[in-house]
Short mmCIF file of C-alpha atoms in Angstrom, two decimals:
data_model
loop_
_atom_site.label_atom_id
_atom_site.label_comp_id
_atom_site.label_asym_id
_atom_site.label_seq_id
_atom_site.Cartn_x
_atom_site.Cartn_y
_atom_site.Cartn_z
CA MET A 1 -0.03 0.48 0.31
CA ASP A 2 3.01 2.41 0.54
CA LYS A 3 3.94 2.32 -2.84
CA PHE A 4 0.45 3.48 -3.82
CA LEU A 5 0.77 5.89 -0.88
CA ARG A 6 4.95 8.21 -2.07
CA ARG A 7 5.31 11.32 -3.96
CA LYS A 8 7.54 12.43 -5.76
CA ASP A 9 10.38 14.03 -3.22
CA SER A 10 10.10 18.29 -3.36
CA SER A 11 13.94 18.15 -4.16
CA SER A 12 14.55 15.82 -6.78
CA ARG A 13 12.35 19.12 -8.33
CA THR A 14 14.93 21.36 -10.35
CA ASP A 15 14.56 24.92 -10.53
CA ASP A 16 13.23 25.01 -14.25
CA GLU A 17 10.53 22.85 -13.88
CA GLU A 18 7.11 24.52 -12.55
CA PRO A 19 4.33 23.20 -10.09
CA SER A 20 1.94 21.03 -11.79
CA THR A 21 -0.70 23.37 -10.13
CA SER A 22 0.30 26.65 -11.28
CA VAL A 23 -2.55 29.45 -11.84
CA THR A 24 -1.10 30.39 -14.98
CA LYS A 25 -2.75 28.38 -16.91
CA ASN A 26 -6.90 28.79 -15.79
CA LEU A 27 -7.10 32.25 -16.69
CA LYS A 28 -10.79 32.59 -19.01
CA LYS A 29 -10.39 34.56 -22.03
CA VAL A 30 -12.72 37.07 -21.68
CA VAL A 31 -15.11 37.82 -24.51
CA LYS A 32 -16.63 40.37 -25.77
CA ARG A 33 -20.37 39.11 -27.44
CA LYS A 34 -20.93 41.16 -30.69
CA TYR A 35 -25.54 42.40 -31.20
CA ASP A 36 -26.88 40.28 -34.29
CA GLU A 37 -30.32 41.26 -35.79
CA ASP A 38 -31.33 38.55 -35.82
CA TYR A 39 -32.18 38.39 -31.62
CA ILE A 40 -34.92 40.66 -31.99
CA LYS A 41 -36.83 37.23 -33.07
CA TYR A 42 -36.20 36.74 -29.35
CA GLY A 43 -37.39 40.06 -28.26
CA PHE A 44 -33.95 41.25 -27.33
CA SER A 45 -32.32 44.79 -28.08
CA TRP A 46 -29.17 46.10 -27.22
CA CYS A 47 -28.16 49.67 -24.92
CA GLY A 48 -24.81 49.98 -23.49
CA ASP A 49 -21.52 50.38 -25.70
CA GLU A 50 -21.36 49.47 -28.76
CA THR A 51 -17.84 47.33 -28.26
CA ALA A 52 -19.45 45.49 -25.76
CA PRO A 53 -23.70 45.84 -26.13
CA ARG A 54 -26.02 44.66 -23.79
CA PRO A 55 -28.57 42.57 -24.37
CA GLN A 56 -32.14 44.26 -23.09
CA CYS A 57 -35.51 42.84 -22.94
CA ILE A 58 -38.10 45.21 -25.00
CA ILE A 59 -41.14 43.07 -22.99
CA CYS A 60 -39.75 44.09 -19.21
CA GLY A 61 -36.67 45.88 -19.67
CA ASP A 62 -34.15 43.45 -17.95
CA GLN A 63 -30.25 44.52 -18.77
CA LEU A 64 -28.72 41.38 -19.73
CA SER A 65 -24.88 40.71 -18.86
CA ASN A 66 -23.26 40.63 -22.12
CA GLU A 67 -22.09 37.06 -21.34
CA SER A 68 -25.45 36.69 -21.67
CA MET A 69 -26.08 37.03 -25.04
CA VAL A 70 -26.24 34.04 -26.21
CA PRO A 71 -29.01 32.57 -28.36
CA SER A 72 -30.12 29.43 -25.82
CA LYS A 73 -30.10 31.83 -22.64
CA LEU A 74 -32.60 34.80 -24.75
CA LYS A 75 -34.81 32.07 -25.48
CA ARG A 76 -34.62 30.56 -21.99
CA HIS A 77 -35.64 34.57 -20.63
CA LEU A 78 -38.21 34.88 -23.74
CA TYR A 79 -40.07 31.41 -23.01
CA SER A 80 -39.71 30.84 -18.86
CA GLY A 81 -40.48 35.02 -18.56
CA HIS A 82 -43.21 35.58 -21.17
CA PRO A 83 -44.14 33.02 -21.99
CA SER A 84 -47.42 34.40 -23.45
CA CYS A 85 -45.13 36.35 -26.55
CA ALA A 86 -42.64 32.34 -26.66
CA ASN A 87 -45.04 32.02 -30.08
CA LYS A 88 -44.21 35.92 -31.75
CA ASP A 89 -42.25 36.64 -35.07
CA LYS A 90 -40.17 39.59 -35.52
CA GLN A 91 -42.15 42.10 -36.52
CA TYR A 92 -44.38 41.82 -33.29
CA PHE A 93 -41.32 43.08 -31.25
CA LYS A 94 -40.10 45.67 -34.41
CA ARG A 95 -43.45 47.38 -33.65
CA GLY A 96 -43.46 46.99 -30.33
CA ALA A 97 -44.44 44.83 -26.96
#
C-alpha cells in the first residue's frame, strides 16, 4: 500500500520545472459578444457601449450581461419570463410590445 502513497520528493525537482498547479494556465479569456439583428426574434434589443453591447428585453426592460448574449439564453428568458410572447414573430417585437 505504501508504494501507492509515495510521492515525489520536492527536492528532486529542478528549478526549471514549474509546479503542476500553475494558476496562469487556468485564466479565461474574456469574450465580448456582438449584437446580431436576429436576436429581435427573441425579444431583445441592445443597449450600452457598441464595443460590449448588453442585451435588453423589449418586453420587461431587463438588461442582461454581455455573456448572456447567446441565443439559447435569450430564448430561455423569453420562454420562462414571457410565455405569452414566446410564439410571436419578429414583426411583433419590431412594432413594440
